Coordinates of C-alpha atoms in Angstrom, one line a residue:
M2 CA -17.9 15.0 -12.1
D3 CA -21.2 14.1 -10.2
Y4 CA -21.2 11.4 -7.7
S5 CA -22.4 8.1 -9.0
V6 CA -24.2 5.6 -6.6
S7 CA -23.9 2.9 -9.2
Q8 CA -20.1 3.0 -9.3
S9 CA -20.0 2.9 -5.4
L10 CA -22.1 0.0 -5.4
F11 CA -20.0 -1.6 -8.1
D12 CA -16.9 -1.0 -6.0
V13 CA -18.5 -2.5 -2.9
F14 CA -19.5 -5.6 -5.0
M15 CA -15.9 -5.9 -6.4
Y16 CA -14.5 -5.8 -2.9
I17 CA -16.8 -8.5 -1.7
I18 CA -15.9 -10.7 -4.6
M19 CA -12.2 -10.1 -3.7
L20 CA -12.8 -11.6 -0.1
K21 CA -13.9 -14.9 -1.6
G22 CA -10.7 -16.8 -0.4
I23 CA -10.8 -15.4 3.1
Y24 CA -12.3 -18.5 4.8
S25 CA -9.8 -20.8 3.3
V26 CA -7.0 -18.5 4.6
F27 CA -8.7 -18.1 8.0
V28 CA -8.9 -21.9 8.6
G29 CA -5.7 -22.8 6.8
K30 CA -7.3 -25.0 4.1
Y31 CA -5.9 -24.5 0.6
N32 CA -6.3 -26.2 -2.6
K33 CA -3.4 -27.7 -4.6
P34 CA -0.5 -25.2 -5.2
N35 CA -1.5 -24.6 -8.9
A36 CA -5.2 -24.7 -8.3
G37 CA -5.6 -20.9 -7.8
Y38 CA -4.2 -19.8 -11.1
G39 CA -7.7 -19.0 -12.5
Q40 CA -8.6 -17.1 -9.5
F41 CA -5.3 -15.3 -9.7
W42 CA -6.4 -13.7 -13.0
A43 CA -9.9 -13.0 -11.8
Y44 CA -8.5 -11.2 -8.7
G45 CA -6.2 -9.1 -10.9
I46 CA -9.2 -8.2 -13.1
C47 CA -11.1 -7.2 -10.0
A48 CA -8.4 -5.0 -8.7
F49 CA -8.2 -3.2 -12.0
L50 CA -12.1 -2.7 -12.2
I51 CA -12.5 -1.4 -8.6
S52 CA -9.8 1.1 -9.6
L53 CA -11.1 2.0 -12.9
F54 CA -14.6 2.7 -11.5
G55 CA -13.4 3.9 -8.1
G56 CA -16.3 6.0 -7.3
L57 CA -16.5 4.9 -3.7
D58 CA -13.8 7.3 -2.5
W59 CA -13.7 11.1 -3.2
D60 CA -10.3 11.0 -4.8
Y61 CA -12.0 9.5 -7.9
Y62 CA -13.7 12.8 -8.4
S63 CA -10.8 15.0 -7.7
Y64 CA -8.5 13.7 -10.6
E65 CA -10.9 14.6 -13.4
P66 CA -11.0 18.3 -12.7
L67 CA -7.1 18.2 -12.5
L68 CA -7.0 16.6 -16.1
D69 CA -9.7 19.1 -17.3
A70 CA -7.5 22.0 -16.1
Y71 CA -4.5 20.5 -17.9
Y72 CA -6.6 20.0 -21.1
Y73 CA -8.0 23.3 -21.3
Q74 CA -5.8 25.7 -19.4
G75 CA -2.4 23.9 -19.4
W76 CA -2.5 23.6 -15.6
T77 CA 0.2 21.1 -14.5
H78 CA 0.2 21.1 -10.7
H79 CA -0.4 18.5 -7.9
M80 CA 0.6 15.5 -10.2
E81 CA 4.0 14.4 -11.4
P82 CA 4.8 15.1 -15.2
P83 CA 4.4 11.3 -16.3
Y84 CA 0.8 11.5 -15.5
F85 CA 0.3 14.5 -17.8
W86 CA 2.2 12.7 -20.5
I87 CA -0.3 9.8 -19.9
A88 CA -3.1 12.4 -20.2
D89 CA -1.8 13.4 -23.6
L90 CA -1.7 9.9 -24.7
A91 CA -5.2 9.0 -23.3
G92 CA -7.1 12.1 -24.3
N93 CA -9.9 11.6 -21.6
Y94 CA -10.1 10.8 -18.1
F95 CA -11.5 7.2 -18.5
L96 CA -8.6 6.1 -20.7
W97 CA -6.2 7.9 -18.3
R98 CA -7.4 5.8 -15.4
T99 CA -7.3 2.8 -17.6
I100 CA -3.6 3.3 -18.4
V101 CA -2.5 4.3 -14.9
W102 CA -4.4 1.7 -12.8
G103 CA -4.2 -1.0 -15.5
G104 CA -0.4 -0.6 -15.5
A105 CA -0.4 -0.8 -11.7
A106 CA -2.6 -3.9 -11.6
A107 CA -0.6 -5.6 -14.2
A108 CA 2.7 -4.8 -12.6
M109 CA 1.3 -5.9 -9.2
M110 CA 0.2 -9.2 -10.7
I111 CA 3.6 -9.9 -12.4
S112 CA 5.4 -9.2 -9.0
I113 CA 3.1 -11.7 -7.3
K114 CA 4.0 -14.3 -9.8
R115 CA 7.7 -13.5 -9.4
F116 CA 7.7 -13.8 -5.7
K117 CA 6.0 -17.2 -6.1
C118 CA 3.6 -16.5 -3.3
N119 CA 0.2 -18.4 -2.9
Y120 CA -2.3 -16.6 -5.1
I121 CA -5.3 -17.1 -2.9
S122 CA -3.6 -16.0 0.5
T123 CA -1.8 -13.0 -1.1
Y124 CA -4.8 -11.6 -2.7
V125 CA -6.8 -11.9 0.6
F126 CA -4.2 -9.9 2.4
I127 CA -4.0 -7.3 -0.6
T128 CA -7.9 -7.0 -0.3
L129 CA -7.6 -6.6 3.5
F130 CA -4.7 -4.3 3.8
Y131 CA -3.9 -2.6 0.3
I132 CA -6.7 -2.6 -2.2
L133 CA -8.6 0.3 -0.4
S134 CA -5.5 2.5 -0.9
F135 CA -4.4 1.0 -4.3
Y136 CA -7.7 1.9 -6.1
K137 CA -7.6 5.5 -5.3
L138 CA -3.9 6.5 -5.3
R139 CA -2.1 7.4 -8.4
G140 CA 1.1 6.5 -6.5
S141 CA 0.1 2.9 -6.9
L142 CA 1.6 2.8 -10.3
G143 CA 4.9 3.9 -8.8
I144 CA 4.7 1.3 -6.0
S145 CA 3.9 -1.5 -8.5
L146 CA 6.7 -0.5 -10.7
F147 CA 9.1 -0.4 -7.7
F148 CA 8.2 -3.9 -6.5
L149 CA 8.3 -5.4 -9.9
G150 CA 11.9 -3.9 -10.3
Y151 CA 12.6 -5.1 -6.8
S152 CA 11.6 -8.7 -7.8
L153 CA 14.1 -8.6 -10.5
I154 CA 17.0 -7.3 -8.5
Y155 CA 16.4 -9.5 -5.4
T156 CA 16.0 -13.1 -6.5
N157 CA 16.6 -16.6 -5.1
H158 CA 19.4 -17.2 -7.5
S159 CA 23.0 -16.7 -6.4
R160 CA 23.6 -14.3 -9.2
V161 CA 21.4 -11.8 -10.9
S162 CA 21.6 -11.6 -14.7
L163 CA 22.7 -8.4 -16.2
K164 CA 19.6 -8.0 -18.0
D165 CA 17.4 -8.5 -15.0
L166 CA 19.5 -6.1 -13.0
I167 CA 19.4 -3.3 -15.6
I168 CA 15.5 -3.7 -16.1
G169 CA 15.0 -4.0 -12.3
L170 CA 17.1 -0.7 -11.6
A171 CA 15.3 1.2 -14.4
L172 CA 11.8 0.3 -12.9
V173 CA 12.8 1.1 -9.2
I174 CA 14.3 4.4 -10.4
S175 CA 11.3 5.4 -12.6
S176 CA 9.0 4.7 -9.7
F177 CA 10.3 8.0 -8.1
F178 CA 8.9 9.9 -11.1
F179 CA 5.4 8.5 -10.5
H180 CA 5.3 9.8 -6.8
K181 CA 7.8 12.0 -4.9
S182 CA 7.4 9.8 -1.8
M183 CA 9.2 6.9 -3.6
F184 CA 12.5 8.3 -2.7
V185 CA 12.1 6.7 0.6
P186 CA 11.9 3.1 -0.6
L187 CA 14.7 3.9 -3.1
A188 CA 16.8 4.7 0.0
I189 CA 15.7 1.6 1.9
L190 CA 16.7 -0.5 -1.2
V191 CA 20.2 0.7 -0.7
V192 CA 20.2 0.0 3.0
I193 CA 19.0 -3.6 2.8
W194 CA 21.7 -4.2 0.2
F195 CA 24.4 -3.6 2.5
I196 CA 22.9 -4.1 6.1
P197 CA 21.4 -7.5 6.9
L198 CA 18.3 -8.1 9.0
N199 CA 19.2 -10.1 12.2
K200 CA 18.8 -9.9 15.9
K201 CA 21.6 -7.4 16.3
T202 CA 20.2 -4.9 13.8
L203 CA 16.7 -5.4 15.2
L204 CA 18.1 -4.6 18.8
I205 CA 19.9 -1.5 17.5
S206 CA 16.9 -0.1 15.7
L207 CA 14.6 -0.5 18.8
I208 CA 17.2 1.2 21.2
L209 CA 17.7 4.1 18.5
Y210 CA 14.0 4.5 18.2
P211 CA 13.4 7.0 21.1
F212 CA 16.3 9.1 20.0
A213 CA 15.2 9.0 16.4
L214 CA 11.6 10.0 17.5
S215 CA 13.0 12.9 19.4
L216 CA 15.0 14.1 16.4
V217 CA 11.9 13.9 14.2
T218 CA 9.8 15.7 16.7
A219 CA 12.4 18.6 17.1
F220 CA 12.8 18.7 13.2
L221 CA 9.0 19.1 12.8
G222 CA 8.7 21.5 15.7
N223 CA 11.3 23.8 14.1
G224 CA 9.3 24.1 10.9
E225 CA 11.9 22.3 8.9
L226 CA 9.2 20.5 6.9
L227 CA 7.9 23.7 5.6
M228 CA 11.4 24.9 4.8
L229 CA 12.0 21.8 2.7
T230 CA 8.9 22.6 0.7
S231 CA 9.3 25.3 -1.8
D232 CA 5.7 25.6 -2.7
I233 CA 3.5 26.0 0.4
E234 CA 0.4 25.7 -1.7
E235 CA 1.6 22.3 -2.9
L236 CA 2.3 21.1 0.7
Q237 CA -1.2 22.1 1.8
V238 CA -2.7 20.3 -1.1
A239 CA -0.6 17.1 -0.2
I240 CA -1.6 17.3 3.4
S241 CA -5.3 17.6 2.5
S242 CA -5.1 14.9 0.0
A243 CA -3.2 12.5 2.2
S244 CA -5.3 13.2 5.2
S245 CA -8.4 12.0 3.1
Y246 CA -6.9 8.6 2.8
A247 CA -7.9 7.9 6.4
S248 CA -11.6 7.9 7.3
K249 CA -12.9 10.8 9.1
E250 CA -14.0 8.7 12.2
A251 CA -10.5 7.3 12.5
A252 CA -9.0 10.9 12.6
E253 CA -11.4 12.0 15.5
T254 CA -10.6 11.6 19.1
T255 CA -14.1 10.0 19.9
I256 CA -14.3 6.5 21.1
F257 CA -15.5 5.4 17.6
G258 CA -12.4 7.1 16.1
K259 CA -10.1 5.4 18.5
I260 CA -11.7 1.9 17.8
A261 CA -11.3 2.5 14.2
N262 CA -7.8 3.5 14.6
F263 CA -7.0 0.3 16.7
L264 CA -8.7 -1.9 14.1
H265 CA -6.7 -0.4 11.2
Y266 CA -3.1 -0.3 12.9
A267 CA -3.2 -3.2 15.3
P268 CA -3.1 -5.9 12.6
I269 CA -0.3 -4.2 10.8
Y270 CA 1.9 -4.2 13.8
L271 CA 0.7 -7.5 15.2
S272 CA 1.6 -9.3 12.0
L273 CA 5.0 -7.6 11.5
G274 CA 5.9 -8.6 15.1
M275 CA 4.6 -12.1 14.5
V276 CA 6.7 -12.6 11.4
I277 CA 9.8 -11.0 12.7
C278 CA 9.6 -13.1 15.9
N279 CA 9.3 -16.5 14.2
V280 CA 11.6 -15.8 11.1
I281 CA 14.3 -13.7 12.6
I282 CA 14.4 -14.2 16.4
K283 CA 13.2 -17.8 16.9
K284 CA 13.9 -19.0 13.5
K285 CA 11.0 -21.2 13.4
V286 CA 10.0 -20.2 9.8
Y287 CA 12.4 -20.2 6.8
F288 CA 12.2 -17.3 4.3
N289 CA 14.1 -17.5 1.1
S290 CA 16.5 -14.7 0.1
Q291 CA 13.9 -12.7 -1.8
L292 CA 11.3 -12.8 1.0
Y293 CA 14.1 -12.1 3.6
H294 CA 14.9 -8.8 1.9
L295 CA 11.3 -8.0 1.5
L296 CA 10.7 -8.6 5.2
W297 CA 13.6 -6.2 6.0
F298 CA 12.2 -3.7 3.7
W299 CA 8.7 -3.9 5.3
Y300 CA 10.3 -3.4 8.7
I301 CA 12.3 -0.4 7.8
I302 CA 9.4 1.4 5.9
T303 CA 7.1 0.7 8.9
Y304 CA 9.8 1.9 11.4
I305 CA 10.3 5.1 9.6
A306 CA 6.5 5.7 9.2
S307 CA 6.1 5.2 12.9
L308 CA 8.4 8.1 13.6
F309 CA 5.6 10.3 12.3
F310 CA 2.7 8.7 14.1
L311 CA 0.6 11.0 16.3
Q312 CA 2.6 14.0 14.9
E313 CA -0.1 16.3 14.0
V314 CA 1.8 18.2 11.5
S315 CA 3.1 15.0 9.6
F316 CA 0.4 12.4 10.2
W317 CA 0.1 12.4 6.4
I318 CA 3.7 11.3 6.0
Y319 CA 2.9 8.4 8.3
I320 CA 0.0 7.3 6.2
R321 CA 1.9 7.7 2.9
L322 CA 4.9 5.7 4.1
L323 CA 2.7 3.0 5.7
T324 CA 0.8 2.5 2.5
I325 CA 4.0 1.8 0.6
G326 CA 4.5 -1.1 3.0
Y327 CA 1.1 -2.6 2.3
F328 CA 2.1 -4.6 -0.7
P329 CA 5.1 -6.2 0.7
M330 CA 3.2 -6.9 3.8
A331 CA 0.5 -8.7 1.7
L332 CA 3.3 -10.7 -0.2
I333 CA 4.9 -11.8 3.2
L334 CA 1.7 -12.6 4.9
G335 CA 0.5 -14.5 1.8
Y336 CA 3.5 -16.8 2.0
Y337 CA 3.6 -16.9 5.8
Y338 CA -0.1 -18.0 6.2
R339 CA 0.2 -20.6 3.4
H340 CA 3.3 -22.3 4.9
N341 CA 2.3 -22.3 8.7
H342 CA -0.4 -23.7 10.8
T343 CA -3.0 -21.1 11.5
T344 CA -2.7 -19.9 15.1
L345 CA -5.1 -17.9 17.2
L346 CA -3.0 -14.8 16.6
M347 CA -3.0 -15.4 12.8
K348 CA -6.9 -15.6 13.1
L349 CA -7.1 -12.5 15.2
I350 CA -5.0 -10.5 12.7
I351 CA -7.5 -11.5 9.9
I352 CA -10.5 -10.6 12.1
L353 CA -9.1 -7.2 13.0
A354 CA -8.1 -6.4 9.5
L355 CA -11.6 -7.5 8.0
C356 CA -13.4 -5.4 10.6
S357 CA -11.2 -2.3 9.7
S358 CA -11.6 -2.8 5.9
L359 CA -15.3 -3.3 6.2
L360 CA -15.7 -0.2 8.5
T361 CA -13.6 1.7 5.9
V362 CA -15.9 0.7 2.9
Y363 CA -18.9 1.6 5.0
Y364 CA -17.7 5.1 6.1
Q365 CA -16.6 5.8 2.5
F366 CA -20.0 4.8 1.1
I367 CA -22.0 6.7 3.7
S368 CA -19.7 9.9 3.3
H369 CA -21.7 10.5 0.0
F370 CA -25.0 10.7 1.9
P371 CA -24.2 12.9 5.0
D372 CA -27.7 14.3 5.3
F373 CA -29.3 10.8 5.1
F374 CA -27.1 9.1 7.7
K375 CA -27.1 12.0 10.2

């Protein structure tokens, strides 16, 4: 597929539209609780359209050759079986993207409604942190299905209905078949069911972090990661694909790369620390049971991902796992910002995240014109 300038410009336009509510969140001025319902559907449609015509990132152009190889040669590598089943149903690349990302966007919207978060603030943080990953990763469908199922299993009611429990478990289990990395959130789901999030578990996890990091480093140094992968070619493809999720500048050791890294990761850890501090440690902010478990999930997935940070052979794992945490992060921040006075730290997080996302859009756009921007 040839590169389309119009599709990239369309993506940029959609992204700018999705930033519409950022000023309201930044200054802490919101409309009435139900006033954002129309914008809720508008944002959902934008999330779908930016994914359907996702020409801004090179991943958009890598999926069509895979489907062509499947249609004409029966080649079934690099993607999970359900995506090829969808390809049989769709018959062409455009309809395939429509089903995959349409389903992911729909499941994401239903999840936002079930968590009863403020529509405007939640979508702002989805735009800042998640949408630039959502629109290019096929695993977004698995992530959306997982959290939709999660919203059915963990509710604010004292008891979960048998129907919701069965449907919820079916959704979270099915998410694994849409991306192999989803076994990690499935395992976390079991952990947060039995182990509570409190000051004691936080302290223990922080004490154990250096030891866990040493174990992971030794594990990777012995080449165990390669031994766990039966197909070396598949691993190399996965590394190459996952590495492309970060901009080239961020991966470099130049001053610009370090700045890009800081802008991207600082707001993630600052926001997690801010929420943990005020919800769990100081208990200044109340989270209902559903959001409490979601916060616990976000903490654990970020904790595990951080074990692979700066590990050259496994940085792609860090990116993959951190990406899974973007949607729960957006849900939590959407609720947190709506129900708390906007502090200087909260504004700083938005500024850093906005700079990072705009920088990502810029680099993705100019990457299509390497000769022109030399």
